[in-house]
């Protein structure tokens, strides 16, 4: 059983690909930086169904009570300003417990 944290990112049109790729790489690397992150996967949508959301992040945590620890972890905090630099509006986040 794991706790799932999903974030949809609306990357602004015209943002340099290198900036976006850097954010994606850092988000994918969270699994190597935060001990209780089971998996971290970020990528660009391959369909038009995401509306304004061009990228998605899925993070699996060991337990629900680790969400606040994840949110405040230095590795997560370090990538937040980079995310804000590339998105055009607020990201959309959802969280759920697979044991529920």
C-alpha positions as a printed NumPy array, in Angstrom:
array([[  0.   ,   0.   ,   0.   ],
       [  1.235,   3.451,  -0.889],
       [  0.07 ,   7.04 ,  -0.807],
       [ -0.16 ,   8.756,  -4.194],
       [  0.566,  12.447,  -4.824],
       [ -0.33 ,  13.686,  -8.325],
       [  0.452,  17.134,  -9.72 ],
       [ -0.636,  18.453, -13.115],
       [  1.583,  21.235, -14.454],
       [  0.459,  23.812, -17.043],
       [  3.799,  24.717, -18.618],
       [  3.651,  28.103, -20.345],
       [  3.951,  28.238, -24.101],
       [  7.365,  29.456, -25.213],
       [  9.312,  28.273, -22.177],
       [ 12.725,  27.   , -23.242],
       [ 12.83 ,  23.212, -23.501],
       [ 16.013,  23.127, -21.419],
       [ 14.255,  24.732, -18.449],
       [ 11.364,  22.281, -18.662],
       [ 13.706,  19.299, -19.049],
       [ 15.66 ,  20.444, -15.98 ],
       [ 12.466,  20.515, -13.881],
       [ 11.363,  17.113, -15.179],
       [ 14.788,  15.644, -14.387],
       [ 14.772,  17.072, -10.855],
       [ 11.247,  15.789, -10.215],
       [ 12.154,  12.334, -11.486],
       [ 15.214,  12.384,  -9.21 ],
       [ 13.192,  12.993,  -6.015],
       [ 13.124,   9.218,  -5.505],
       [ 16.901,   9.378,  -5.032],
       [ 16.777,  12.373,  -2.686],
       [ 13.926,  11.61 ,  -0.302],
       [ 14.181,   8.249,   1.51 ],
       [ 10.447,   7.567,   1.861],
       [  9.619,   8.318,  -1.793],
       [  8.937,   4.943,  -3.385],
       [  8.685,   6.297,  -6.948],
       [  8.706,   9.666,  -8.677],
       [  7.652,   9.961, -12.31 ],
       [  7.25 ,  13.156, -14.309],
       [  6.686,  13.631, -18.016],
       [  4.902,  15.437, -20.823],
       [  1.459,  14.31 , -21.925],
       [  1.3  ,  12.507, -25.257],
       [ -2.37 ,  13.337, -25.912],
       [ -4.518,  16.459, -26.041],
       [ -6.771,  15.247, -23.206],
       [ -4.815,  17.156, -20.544],
       [ -6.328,  20.488, -21.61 ],
       [ -3.929,  23.194, -20.355],
       [ -1.888,  20.687, -18.321],
       [  1.151,  19.666, -20.324],
       [  3.084,  17.684, -17.699],
       [  2.213,  15.37 , -14.828],
       [  4.061,  14.269, -11.73 ],
       [  3.179,  11.111,  -9.81 ],
       [  4.93 ,  10.523,  -6.492],
       [  4.406,   7.398,  -4.423],
       [  5.062,   7.701,  -0.702],
       [  5.212,   4.879,   1.801],
       [  2.411,   6.349,   3.963],
       [ -0.116,   9.192,   3.973],
       [  1.455,  10.869,   6.995],
       [  4.608,  11.49 ,   4.947],
       [  2.944,  14.018,   2.626],
       [  3.811,  16.991,   4.858],
       [  7.357,  15.649,   5.297],
       [  7.638,  15.399,   1.506],
       [  6.253,  18.912,   1.011],
       [  8.801,  20.368,   3.435],
       [ 11.778,  18.253,   2.399],
       [ 14.721,  20.366,   1.104],
       [ 14.838,  18.473,  -2.216],
       [ 11.159,  19.233,  -2.852],
       [ 11.509,  22.822,  -1.686],
       [ 14.479,  23.303,  -4.04 ],
       [ 12.456,  22.398,  -7.138],
       [  9.381,  24.518,  -6.299],
       [ 10.855,  27.838,  -7.531],
       [ 11.892,  26.129, -10.771],
       [  8.348,  24.836, -11.272],
       [  6.904,  28.301, -10.662],
       [  9.294,  29.656, -13.278],
       [  7.851,  27.447, -16.053],
       [  4.119,  27.264, -15.29 ],
       [  1.597,  29.806, -16.495],
       [ -1.044,  29.23 , -13.855],
       [ -1.558,  27.209, -10.708],
       [ -0.737,  23.53 , -10.781],
       [ -3.452,  21.05 ,  -9.839],
       [ -2.677,  18.511,  -7.113],
       [ -4.545,  15.444,  -5.879],
       [ -3.61 ,  12.935,  -3.208],
       [ -5.033,   9.561,  -2.274],
       [ -4.284,   6.539,  -0.154],
       [ -4.341,   3.198,  -1.993],
       [ -5.288,   1.393,   1.207],
       [ -8.594,   3.292,   1.505]])
